[in-house]
Short mmCIF file of C-alpha atoms in Angstrom, two decimals:
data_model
loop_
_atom_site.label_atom_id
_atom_site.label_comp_id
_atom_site.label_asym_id
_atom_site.label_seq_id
_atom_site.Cartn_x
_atom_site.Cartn_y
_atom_site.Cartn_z
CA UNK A 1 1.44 -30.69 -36.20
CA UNK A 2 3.12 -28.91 -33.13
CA UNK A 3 3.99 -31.06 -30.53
CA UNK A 4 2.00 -31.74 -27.48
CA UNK A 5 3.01 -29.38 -24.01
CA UNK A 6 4.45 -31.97 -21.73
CA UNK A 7 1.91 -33.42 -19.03
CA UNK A 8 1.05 -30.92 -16.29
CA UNK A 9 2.59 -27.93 -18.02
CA UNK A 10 -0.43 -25.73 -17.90
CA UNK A 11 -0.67 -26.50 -13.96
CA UNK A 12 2.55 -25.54 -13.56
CA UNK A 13 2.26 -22.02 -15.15
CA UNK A 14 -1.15 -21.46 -13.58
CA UNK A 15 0.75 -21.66 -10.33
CA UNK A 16 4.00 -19.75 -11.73
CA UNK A 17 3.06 -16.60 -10.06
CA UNK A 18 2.20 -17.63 -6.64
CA UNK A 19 4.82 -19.88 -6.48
CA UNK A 20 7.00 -16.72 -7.30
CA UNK A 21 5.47 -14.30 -3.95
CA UNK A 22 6.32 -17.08 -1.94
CA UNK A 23 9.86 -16.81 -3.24
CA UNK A 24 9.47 -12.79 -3.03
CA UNK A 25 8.43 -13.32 1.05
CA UNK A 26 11.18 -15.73 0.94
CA UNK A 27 13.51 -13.35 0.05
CA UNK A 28 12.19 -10.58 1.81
CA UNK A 29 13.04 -12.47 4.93
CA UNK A 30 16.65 -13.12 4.24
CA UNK A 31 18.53 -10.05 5.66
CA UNK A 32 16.34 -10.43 8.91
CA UNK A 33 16.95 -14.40 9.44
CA UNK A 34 20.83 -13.62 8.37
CA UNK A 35 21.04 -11.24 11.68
CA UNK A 36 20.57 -14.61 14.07
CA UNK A 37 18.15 -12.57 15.79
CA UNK A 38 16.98 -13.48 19.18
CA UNK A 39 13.92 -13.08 21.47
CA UNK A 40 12.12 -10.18 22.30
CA UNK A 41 10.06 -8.94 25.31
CA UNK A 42 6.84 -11.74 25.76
CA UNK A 43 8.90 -13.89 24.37
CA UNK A 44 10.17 -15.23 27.21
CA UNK A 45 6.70 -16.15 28.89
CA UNK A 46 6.09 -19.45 26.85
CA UNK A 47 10.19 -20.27 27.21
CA UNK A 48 9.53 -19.67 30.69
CA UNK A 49 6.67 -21.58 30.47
CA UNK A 50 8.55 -24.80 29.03
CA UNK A 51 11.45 -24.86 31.22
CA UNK A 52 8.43 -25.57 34.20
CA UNK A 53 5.99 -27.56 32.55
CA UNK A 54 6.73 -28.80 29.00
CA UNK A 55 6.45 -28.19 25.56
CA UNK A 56 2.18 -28.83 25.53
CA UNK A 57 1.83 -26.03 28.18
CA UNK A 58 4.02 -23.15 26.55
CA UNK A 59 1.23 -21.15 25.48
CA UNK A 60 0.07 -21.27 29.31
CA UNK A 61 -3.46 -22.17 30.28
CA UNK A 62 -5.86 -19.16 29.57
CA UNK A 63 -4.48 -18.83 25.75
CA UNK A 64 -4.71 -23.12 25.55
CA UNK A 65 -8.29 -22.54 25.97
CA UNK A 66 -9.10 -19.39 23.69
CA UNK A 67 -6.58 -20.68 21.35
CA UNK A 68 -5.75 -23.81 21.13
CA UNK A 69 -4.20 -23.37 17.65
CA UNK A 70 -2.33 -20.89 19.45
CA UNK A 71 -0.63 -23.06 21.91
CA UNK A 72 0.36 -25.44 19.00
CA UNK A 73 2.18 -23.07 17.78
CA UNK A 74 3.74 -22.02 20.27
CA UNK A 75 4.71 -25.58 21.19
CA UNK A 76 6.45 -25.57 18.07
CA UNK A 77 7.91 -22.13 18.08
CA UNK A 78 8.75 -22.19 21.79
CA UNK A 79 8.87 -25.86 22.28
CA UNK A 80 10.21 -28.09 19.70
CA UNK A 81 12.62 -25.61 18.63
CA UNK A 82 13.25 -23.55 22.08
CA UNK A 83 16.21 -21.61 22.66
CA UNK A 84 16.90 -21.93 18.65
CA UNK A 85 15.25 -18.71 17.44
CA UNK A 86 17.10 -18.15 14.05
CA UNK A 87 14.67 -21.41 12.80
CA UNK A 88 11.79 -20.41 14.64
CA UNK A 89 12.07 -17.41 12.49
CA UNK A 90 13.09 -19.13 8.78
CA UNK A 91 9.66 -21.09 9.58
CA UNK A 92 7.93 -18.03 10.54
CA UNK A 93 9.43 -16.72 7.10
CA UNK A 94 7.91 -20.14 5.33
CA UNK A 95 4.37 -19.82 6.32
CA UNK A 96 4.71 -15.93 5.51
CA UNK A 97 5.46 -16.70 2.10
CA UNK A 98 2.53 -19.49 2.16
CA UNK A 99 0.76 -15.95 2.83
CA UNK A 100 1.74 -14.65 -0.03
CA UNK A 101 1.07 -17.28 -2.64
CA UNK A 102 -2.34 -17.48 -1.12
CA UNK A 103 -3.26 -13.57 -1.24
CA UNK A 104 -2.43 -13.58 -4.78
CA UNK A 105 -4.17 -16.94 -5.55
CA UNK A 106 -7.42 -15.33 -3.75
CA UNK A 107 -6.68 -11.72 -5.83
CA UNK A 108 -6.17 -13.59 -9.30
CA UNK A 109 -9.93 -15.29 -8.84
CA UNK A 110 -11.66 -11.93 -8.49
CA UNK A 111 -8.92 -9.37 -10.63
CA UNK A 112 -7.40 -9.27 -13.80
CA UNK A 113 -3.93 -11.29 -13.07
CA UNK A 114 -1.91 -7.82 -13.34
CA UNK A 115 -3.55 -6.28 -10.57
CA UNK A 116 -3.60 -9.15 -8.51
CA UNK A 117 0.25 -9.22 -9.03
CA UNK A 118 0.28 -5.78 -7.79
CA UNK A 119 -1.88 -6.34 -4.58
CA UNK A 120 0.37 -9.42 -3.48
CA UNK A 121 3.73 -7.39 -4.20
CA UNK A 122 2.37 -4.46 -2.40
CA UNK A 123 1.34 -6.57 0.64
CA UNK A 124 4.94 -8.64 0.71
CA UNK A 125 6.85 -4.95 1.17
CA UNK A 126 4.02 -3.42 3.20
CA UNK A 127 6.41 -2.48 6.81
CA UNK A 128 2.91 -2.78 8.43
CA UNK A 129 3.24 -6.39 8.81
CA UNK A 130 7.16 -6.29 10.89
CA UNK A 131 5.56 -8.12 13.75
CA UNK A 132 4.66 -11.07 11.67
CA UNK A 133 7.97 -11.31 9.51
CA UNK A 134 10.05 -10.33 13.46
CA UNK A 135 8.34 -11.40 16.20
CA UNK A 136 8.12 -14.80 17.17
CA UNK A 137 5.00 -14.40 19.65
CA UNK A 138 3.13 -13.14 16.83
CA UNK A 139 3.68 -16.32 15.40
CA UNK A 140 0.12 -17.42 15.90
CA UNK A 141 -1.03 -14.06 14.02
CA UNK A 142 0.63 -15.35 10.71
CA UNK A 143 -0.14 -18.75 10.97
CA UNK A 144 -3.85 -17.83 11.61
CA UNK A 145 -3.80 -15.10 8.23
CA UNK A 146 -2.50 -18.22 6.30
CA UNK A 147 -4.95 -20.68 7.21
CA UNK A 148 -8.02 -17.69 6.71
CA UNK A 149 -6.64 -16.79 2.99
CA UNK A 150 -6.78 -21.04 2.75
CA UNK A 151 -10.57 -20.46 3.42
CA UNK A 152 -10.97 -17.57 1.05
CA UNK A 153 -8.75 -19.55 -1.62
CA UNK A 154 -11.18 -22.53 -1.38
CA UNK A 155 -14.37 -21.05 -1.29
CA UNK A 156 -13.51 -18.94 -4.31
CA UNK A 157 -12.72 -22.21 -6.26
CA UNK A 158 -14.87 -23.91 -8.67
CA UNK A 159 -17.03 -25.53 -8.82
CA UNK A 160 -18.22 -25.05 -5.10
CA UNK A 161 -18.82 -28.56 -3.75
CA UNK A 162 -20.02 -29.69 -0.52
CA UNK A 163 -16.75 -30.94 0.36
CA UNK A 164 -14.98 -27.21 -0.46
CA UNK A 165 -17.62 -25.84 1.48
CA UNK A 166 -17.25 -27.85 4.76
CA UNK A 167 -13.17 -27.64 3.68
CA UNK A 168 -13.60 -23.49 3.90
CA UNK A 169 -15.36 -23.70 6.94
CA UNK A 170 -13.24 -26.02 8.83
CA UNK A 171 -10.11 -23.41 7.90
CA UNK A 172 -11.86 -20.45 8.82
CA UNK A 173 -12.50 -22.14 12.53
CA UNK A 174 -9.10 -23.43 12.95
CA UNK A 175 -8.18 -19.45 11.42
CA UNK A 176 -10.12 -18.18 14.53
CA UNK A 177 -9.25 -20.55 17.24
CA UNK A 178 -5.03 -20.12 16.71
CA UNK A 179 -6.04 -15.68 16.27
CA UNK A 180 -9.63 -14.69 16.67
CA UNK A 181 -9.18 -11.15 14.60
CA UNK A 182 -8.94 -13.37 11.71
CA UNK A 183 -12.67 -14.84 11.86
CA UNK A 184 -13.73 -11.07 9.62
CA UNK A 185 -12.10 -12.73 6.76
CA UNK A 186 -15.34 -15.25 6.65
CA UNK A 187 -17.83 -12.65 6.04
CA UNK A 188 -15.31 -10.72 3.62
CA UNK A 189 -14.71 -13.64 2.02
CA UNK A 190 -18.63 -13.42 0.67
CA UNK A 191 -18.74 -9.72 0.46
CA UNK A 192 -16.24 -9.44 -2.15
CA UNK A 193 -16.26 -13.12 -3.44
CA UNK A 194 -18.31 -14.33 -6.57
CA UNK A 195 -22.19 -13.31 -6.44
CA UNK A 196 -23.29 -17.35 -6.14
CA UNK A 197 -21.75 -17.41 -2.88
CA UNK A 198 -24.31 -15.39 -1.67
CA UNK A 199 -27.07 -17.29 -3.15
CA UNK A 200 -25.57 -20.20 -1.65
CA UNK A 201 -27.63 -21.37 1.28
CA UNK A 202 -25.17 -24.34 2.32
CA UNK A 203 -21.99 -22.15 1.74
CA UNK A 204 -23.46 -19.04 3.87
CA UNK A 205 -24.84 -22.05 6.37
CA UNK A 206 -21.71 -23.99 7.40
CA UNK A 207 -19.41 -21.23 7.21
CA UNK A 208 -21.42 -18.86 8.87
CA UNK A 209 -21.84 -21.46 11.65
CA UNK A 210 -18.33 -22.26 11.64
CA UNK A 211 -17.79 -18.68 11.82
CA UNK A 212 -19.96 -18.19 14.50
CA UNK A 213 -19.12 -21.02 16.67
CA UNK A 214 -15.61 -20.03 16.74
CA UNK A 215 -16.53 -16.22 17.83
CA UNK A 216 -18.65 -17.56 20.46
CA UNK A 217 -16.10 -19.86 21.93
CA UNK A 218 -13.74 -16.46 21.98
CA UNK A 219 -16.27 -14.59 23.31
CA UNK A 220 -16.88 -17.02 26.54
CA UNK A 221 -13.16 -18.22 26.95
CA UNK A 222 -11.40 -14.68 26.60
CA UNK A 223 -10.91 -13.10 30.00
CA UNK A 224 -12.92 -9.58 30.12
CA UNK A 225 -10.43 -6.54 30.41
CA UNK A 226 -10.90 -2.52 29.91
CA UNK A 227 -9.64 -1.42 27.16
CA UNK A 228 -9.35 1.68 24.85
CA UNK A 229 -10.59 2.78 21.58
CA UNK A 230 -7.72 2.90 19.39
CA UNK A 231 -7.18 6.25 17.49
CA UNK A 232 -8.39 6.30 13.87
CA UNK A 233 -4.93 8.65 13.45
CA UNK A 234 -2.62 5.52 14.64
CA UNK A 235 -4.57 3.43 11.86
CA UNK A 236 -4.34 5.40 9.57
CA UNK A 237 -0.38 6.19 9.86
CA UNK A 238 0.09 2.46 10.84
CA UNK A 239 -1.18 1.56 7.15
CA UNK A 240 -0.18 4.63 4.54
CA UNK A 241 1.39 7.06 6.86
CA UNK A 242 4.62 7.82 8.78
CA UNK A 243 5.36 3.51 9.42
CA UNK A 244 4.42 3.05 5.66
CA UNK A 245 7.48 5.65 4.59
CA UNK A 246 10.18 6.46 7.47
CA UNK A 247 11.68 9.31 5.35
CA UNK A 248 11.64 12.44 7.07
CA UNK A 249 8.00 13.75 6.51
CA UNK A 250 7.07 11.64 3.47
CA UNK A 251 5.05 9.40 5.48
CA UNK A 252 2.47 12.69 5.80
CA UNK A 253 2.49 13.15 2.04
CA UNK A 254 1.45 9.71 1.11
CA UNK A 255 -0.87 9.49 3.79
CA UNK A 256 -2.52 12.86 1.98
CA UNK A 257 -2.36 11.52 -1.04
CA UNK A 258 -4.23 8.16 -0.43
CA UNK A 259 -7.06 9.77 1.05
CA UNK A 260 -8.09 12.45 -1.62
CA UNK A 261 -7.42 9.44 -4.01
CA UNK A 262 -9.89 7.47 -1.48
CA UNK A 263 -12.22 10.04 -1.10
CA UNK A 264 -12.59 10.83 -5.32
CA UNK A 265 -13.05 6.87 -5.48
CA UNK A 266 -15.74 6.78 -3.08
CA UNK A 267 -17.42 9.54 -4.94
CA UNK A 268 -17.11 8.08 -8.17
CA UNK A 269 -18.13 4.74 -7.23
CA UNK A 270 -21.55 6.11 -5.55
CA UNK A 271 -22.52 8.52 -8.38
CA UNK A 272 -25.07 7.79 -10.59
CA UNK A 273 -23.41 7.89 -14.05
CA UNK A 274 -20.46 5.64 -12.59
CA UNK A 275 -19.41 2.59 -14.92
CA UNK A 276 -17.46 0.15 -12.85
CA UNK A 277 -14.10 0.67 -13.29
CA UNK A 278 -11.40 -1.36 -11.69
CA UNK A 279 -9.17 1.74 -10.12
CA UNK A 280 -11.90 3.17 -7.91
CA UNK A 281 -13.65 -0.43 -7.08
CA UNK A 282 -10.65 -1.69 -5.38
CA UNK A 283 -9.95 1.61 -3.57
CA UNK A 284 -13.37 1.02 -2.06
CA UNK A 285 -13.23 -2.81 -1.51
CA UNK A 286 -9.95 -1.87 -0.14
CA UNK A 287 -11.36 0.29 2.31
CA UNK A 288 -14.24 -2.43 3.31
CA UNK A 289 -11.12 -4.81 3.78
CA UNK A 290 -9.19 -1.92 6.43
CA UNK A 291 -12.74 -1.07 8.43
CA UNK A 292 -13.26 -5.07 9.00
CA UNK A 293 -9.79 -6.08 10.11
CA UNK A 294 -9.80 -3.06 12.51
CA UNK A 295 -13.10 -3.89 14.19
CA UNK A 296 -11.81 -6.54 16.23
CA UNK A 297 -9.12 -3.86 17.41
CA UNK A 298 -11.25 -0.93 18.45
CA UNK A 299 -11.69 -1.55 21.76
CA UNK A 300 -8.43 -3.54 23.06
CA UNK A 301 -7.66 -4.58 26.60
CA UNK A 302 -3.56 -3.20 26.23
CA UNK A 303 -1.73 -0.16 24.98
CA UNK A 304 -2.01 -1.04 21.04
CA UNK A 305 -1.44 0.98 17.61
CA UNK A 306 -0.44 -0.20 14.39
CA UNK A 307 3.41 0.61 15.18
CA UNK A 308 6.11 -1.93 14.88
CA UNK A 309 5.28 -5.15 17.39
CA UNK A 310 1.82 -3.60 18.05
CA UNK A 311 1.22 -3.74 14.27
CA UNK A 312 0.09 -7.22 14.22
CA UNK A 313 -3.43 -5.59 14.57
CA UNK A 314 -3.52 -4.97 10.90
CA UNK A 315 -2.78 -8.52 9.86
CA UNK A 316 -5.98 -8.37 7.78
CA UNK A 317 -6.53 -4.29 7.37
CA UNK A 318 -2.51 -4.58 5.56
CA UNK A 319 -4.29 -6.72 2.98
CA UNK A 320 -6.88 -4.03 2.67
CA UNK A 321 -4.28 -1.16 2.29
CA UNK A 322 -2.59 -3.13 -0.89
CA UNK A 323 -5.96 -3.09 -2.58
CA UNK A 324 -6.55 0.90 -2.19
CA UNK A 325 -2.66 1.66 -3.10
CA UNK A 326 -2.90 -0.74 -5.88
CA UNK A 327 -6.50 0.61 -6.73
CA UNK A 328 -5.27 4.18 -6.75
CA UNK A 329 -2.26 3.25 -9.33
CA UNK A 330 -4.47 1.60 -11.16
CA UNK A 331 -7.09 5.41 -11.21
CA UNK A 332 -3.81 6.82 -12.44
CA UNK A 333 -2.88 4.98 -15.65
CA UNK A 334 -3.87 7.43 -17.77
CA UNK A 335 -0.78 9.05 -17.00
CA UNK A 336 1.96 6.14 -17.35
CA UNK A 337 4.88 7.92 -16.40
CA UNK A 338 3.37 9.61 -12.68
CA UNK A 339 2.02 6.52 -12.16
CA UNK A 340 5.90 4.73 -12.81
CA UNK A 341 7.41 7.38 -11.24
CA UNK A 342 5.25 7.24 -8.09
CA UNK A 343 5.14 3.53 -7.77
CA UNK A 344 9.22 3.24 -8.06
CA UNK A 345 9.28 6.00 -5.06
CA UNK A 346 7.03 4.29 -2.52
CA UNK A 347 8.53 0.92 -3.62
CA UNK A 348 11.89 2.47 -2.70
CA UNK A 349 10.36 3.45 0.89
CA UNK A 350 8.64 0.70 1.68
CA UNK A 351 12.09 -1.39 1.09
CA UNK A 352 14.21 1.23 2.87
CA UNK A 353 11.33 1.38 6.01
CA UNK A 354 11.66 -2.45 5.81
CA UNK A 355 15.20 -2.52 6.20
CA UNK A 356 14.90 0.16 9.19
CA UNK A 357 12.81 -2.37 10.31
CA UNK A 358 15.22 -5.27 10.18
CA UNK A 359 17.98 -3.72 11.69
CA UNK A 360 15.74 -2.03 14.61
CA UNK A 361 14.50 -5.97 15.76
CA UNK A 362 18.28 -7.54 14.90
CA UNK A 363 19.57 -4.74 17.57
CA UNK A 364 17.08 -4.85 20.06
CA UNK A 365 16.80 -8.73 19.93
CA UNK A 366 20.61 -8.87 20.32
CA UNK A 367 20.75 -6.23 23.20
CA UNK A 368 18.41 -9.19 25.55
CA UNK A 369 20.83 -11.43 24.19
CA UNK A 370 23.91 -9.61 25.84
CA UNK A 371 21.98 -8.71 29.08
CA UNK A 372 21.11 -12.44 29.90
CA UNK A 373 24.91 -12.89 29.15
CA UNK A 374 26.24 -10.09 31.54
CA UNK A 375 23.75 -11.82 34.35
CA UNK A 376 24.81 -14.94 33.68
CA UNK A 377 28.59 -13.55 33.64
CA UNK A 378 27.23 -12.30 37.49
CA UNK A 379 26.54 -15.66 38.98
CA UNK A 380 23.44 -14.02 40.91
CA UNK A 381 22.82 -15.45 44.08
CA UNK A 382 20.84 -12.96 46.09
CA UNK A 383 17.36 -12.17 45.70
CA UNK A 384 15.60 -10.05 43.99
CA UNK A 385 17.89 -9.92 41.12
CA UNK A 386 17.85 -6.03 40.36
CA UNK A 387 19.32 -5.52 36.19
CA UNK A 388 19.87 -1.82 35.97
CA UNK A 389 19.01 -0.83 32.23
CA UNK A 390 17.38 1.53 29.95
CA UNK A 391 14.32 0.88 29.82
CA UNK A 392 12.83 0.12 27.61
CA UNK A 393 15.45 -1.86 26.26
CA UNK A 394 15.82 -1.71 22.50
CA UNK A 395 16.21 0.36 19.80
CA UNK A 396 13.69 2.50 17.50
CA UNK A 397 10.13 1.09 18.35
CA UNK A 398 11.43 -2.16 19.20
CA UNK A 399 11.03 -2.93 22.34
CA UNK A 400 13.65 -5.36 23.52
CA UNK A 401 12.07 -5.69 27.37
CA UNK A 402 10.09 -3.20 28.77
CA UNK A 403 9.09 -4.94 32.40
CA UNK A 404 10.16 -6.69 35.24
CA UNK A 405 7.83 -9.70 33.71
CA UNK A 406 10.29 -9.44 30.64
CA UNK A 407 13.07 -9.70 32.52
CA UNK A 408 12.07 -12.95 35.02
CA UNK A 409 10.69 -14.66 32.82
CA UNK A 410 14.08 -14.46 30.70
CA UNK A 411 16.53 -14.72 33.12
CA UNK A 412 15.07 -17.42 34.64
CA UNK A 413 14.67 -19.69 31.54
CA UNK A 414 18.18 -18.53 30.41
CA UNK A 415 20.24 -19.45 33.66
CA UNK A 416 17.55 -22.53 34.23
CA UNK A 417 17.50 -21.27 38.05
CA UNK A 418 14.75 -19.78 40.17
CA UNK A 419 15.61 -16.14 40.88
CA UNK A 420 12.71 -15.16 43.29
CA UNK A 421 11.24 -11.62 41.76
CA UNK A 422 14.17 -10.28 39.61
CA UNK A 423 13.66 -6.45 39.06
CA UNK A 424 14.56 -4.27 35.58
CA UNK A 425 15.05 -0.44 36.92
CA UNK A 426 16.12 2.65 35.10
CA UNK A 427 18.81 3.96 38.09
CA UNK A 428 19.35 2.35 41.33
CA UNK A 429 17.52 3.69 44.54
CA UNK A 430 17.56 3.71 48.02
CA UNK A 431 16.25 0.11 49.21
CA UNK A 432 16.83 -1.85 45.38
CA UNK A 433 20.40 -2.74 46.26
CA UNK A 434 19.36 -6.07 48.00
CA UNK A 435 20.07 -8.93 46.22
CA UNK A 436 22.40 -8.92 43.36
CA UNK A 437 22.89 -6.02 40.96
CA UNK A 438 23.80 -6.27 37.49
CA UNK A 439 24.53 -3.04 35.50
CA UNK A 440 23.52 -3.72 31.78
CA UNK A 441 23.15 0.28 30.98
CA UNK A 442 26.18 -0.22 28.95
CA UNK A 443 24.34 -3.21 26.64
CA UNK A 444 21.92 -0.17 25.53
CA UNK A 445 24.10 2.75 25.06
CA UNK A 446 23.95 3.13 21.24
CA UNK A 447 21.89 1.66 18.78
CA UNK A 448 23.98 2.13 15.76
CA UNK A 449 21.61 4.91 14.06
CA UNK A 450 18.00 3.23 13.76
CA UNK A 451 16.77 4.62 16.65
CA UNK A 452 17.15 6.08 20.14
CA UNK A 453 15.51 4.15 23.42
CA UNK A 454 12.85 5.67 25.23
CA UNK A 455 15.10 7.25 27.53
CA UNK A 456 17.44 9.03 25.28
CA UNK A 457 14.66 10.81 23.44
#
């Protein structure tokens, strides 16, 4: 008689492989915390906003309303560990990795385990998501994905009790009151979930009201702005195109690629002969996933694409573009060897694109850091304070500061002195010379390779 596995053994290895994407995010995060980055651009508004009033009012009072799960965050972030960012970040990193584990967790209840493997790895090198692995202020983005893949995880569990149900829903609502965009995961979460859920009058119920609710509050609290329709092109090459692959013109290629592949899914998957297959059902579902997350983006009230910091608009259409690249390795098997072959080289871009990535925010965080220090090395006493810089500061897409906002809203909470209207200008000009000028054009003038600023191009 073989001896009996020791106690809690088989819990353990059921959880083996999402413990192991957290470690992968973990890890992915590494050469990024190592830098000591700093902060970048808005930033500064909450630090700002804690040096006058306090850790409870660093999200500032509009976003306390829409999102009060927001402004906890940011009290943490921007509050409890203010003026530290290199933590701010590692804990950024953490709930990132909580991301992970819970994508594959949700993937593993509806795929066979190796696919699910392959969405979660996909998603953990996807470059699409820099602003939520970089950028503190997008800290409520992440911690808002993480709590709506909770929801998903627990209303996919069974059996489906009242107390999972009213569990999901109150996740989903805290999901949508720290980043509203997330609420589509509700829905999706029954669209592609098990087929009770949908016969489930209590489930659909409280969730959908949760759901609701939430979207409502949003709705009424958000202040009402004109926006634009965002391009389907800057979608499209935010998720498979030339910020998926920054080598030369294979961005293009893949981007080609994935949408024949799409396209013969699609076709397959609507014919009548068609037996389901998993390949072309995920390319599809995939696709479902993308066109949700981006509906909450499609008319936005500010300058946004899925590029760099502006890419924390596909927080839920990145989880959507796993599932189609996965989907459309997984239409390939019967040739092993394209499909290895293929897979290594878009592995190999996504990791080099990553590290462009990494080095772009390191240098552009650490430019603000040494133009705060050459105005603090100024003493400025007149007012307005005029920095002469390129602007926008930073390097690749990064962008370091980009406004005189930016810039007072640093300065001020870095020198812990009022400096009236400070002003960030390209060149000096007749009439901007009263006050005191700092020249930080040197801070900008090369950004090691990654990228040029705004103003060199």
């Amino acid at each position: 008689m073989g001896e009996e596995p020791p106690r809690g053994s088989g819990r353990w290895r059921r959880h083996a492989p999402a413990l192991a994407f957290a470690a992968a995010a973990l890890v992915a995060a590494v050469p990024y915390v190592a830098a000591s980055p700093y902060y970048l651009r808005e930033d500064f508004a909450p630090l700002h906003n804690v040096f006058l009033h306090g850790s409870l009012r660093a999200a500032g009072g509009s976003v306390s309303l829409t999102r009060p799960g927001a402004a906890a965050v940011f009290a943490v972030v921007f509050g409890f560990l203010g003026g530290h960012p290199t933590p701010a970040v590692a804990l950024l990193a953490v709930v990132n990795a909580v991301s992970a584990a819970l994508l594959y967790t949700a993937a593993a209840r509806r795929l066979p385990t190796t696919v699910a493997v392959a969405v979660a790895a996909v998603w953990v090198l996807l470059p699409v998501n820099s602003s939520m692995t970089h950028w503190l202020s997008a800290a409520p983005v992440t911690v808002s994905l993480a709590l709506g893949l909770g929801g998903v995880v627990v209303l996919w569990d069974r059996p489906l009790t009242v107390v999972r149900i009213a569990a999901a829903a109150g996740l989903f609502a805290a999901a949508g009151l720290t980043y509203e965009a997330s609420l589509v995961l509700a829905p999706l979460a029954f669209v592609l979930g098990p087929a009770h859920l949908r016969r489930n009058a209590v489930a659909i119920g409280c969730v959908g009201a949760a759901a609701v609710g939430t979207g409502v509050w949003s709705l009424a609290t958000t202040p009402k702005i004109g926006g634009r329709v965002v391009p389907a092109g800057d979608v499209l090459h935010g998720l498979f195109g030339s910020e998926l692959v920054k080598i030369g013109h294979a961005g293009v290629v893949v981007l080609l690629l994935v949408m024949v592949a799409s396209l013969f899914a699609a076709w397959q998957v609507v014919r009548p002969s068609f037996r389901p297959v998993t390949g072309e059902r995920l390319v599809v579902a995939g696709w479902v996933v993308i066109l949700a997350g981006s509906i909450p983006f499609l008319r936005y009230g500010q300058e946004i694409s899925y590029v760099m910091q502006s890419d924390r608009a596909a927080f839920v259409s990145a989880i959507g573009a796993a599932m189609v690249l996965v989907g459309i390795g997984w239409m390939l098997l019967a040739n092993r060897a394209v499909v290895v072959v293929l897979a290594a080289a878009l592995a190999v871009g996504m990791v080099y694109t990553r590290g462009v990535d990494d080095v772009a925010y390191a240098r552009s965080s650490r430019q603000v850091r040494q133009v705060l220090e050459v105005v603090r090395d100024a003493r400025p006493a007149g007012r307005p304070l005029v920095v002469v810089a390129r602007i926008p500061l930073g390097c690749g897409s990064v962008q370091a500061m980009n406004n005189d906002w930016n810039l007072g809203t640093a300065t001020e909470w870095y020198l812990k002195q009022p400096l009236g209207h400070p002003r960030l200008v390209g060149a000096l000009r007749a009439g901007a010379t009263a006050g005191t000028v700092v020249d930080a054009r040197p801070v900008a003038r090369f950004c090691g390779g990654v990228g040029e600023t705004a103003s060199e191009r």
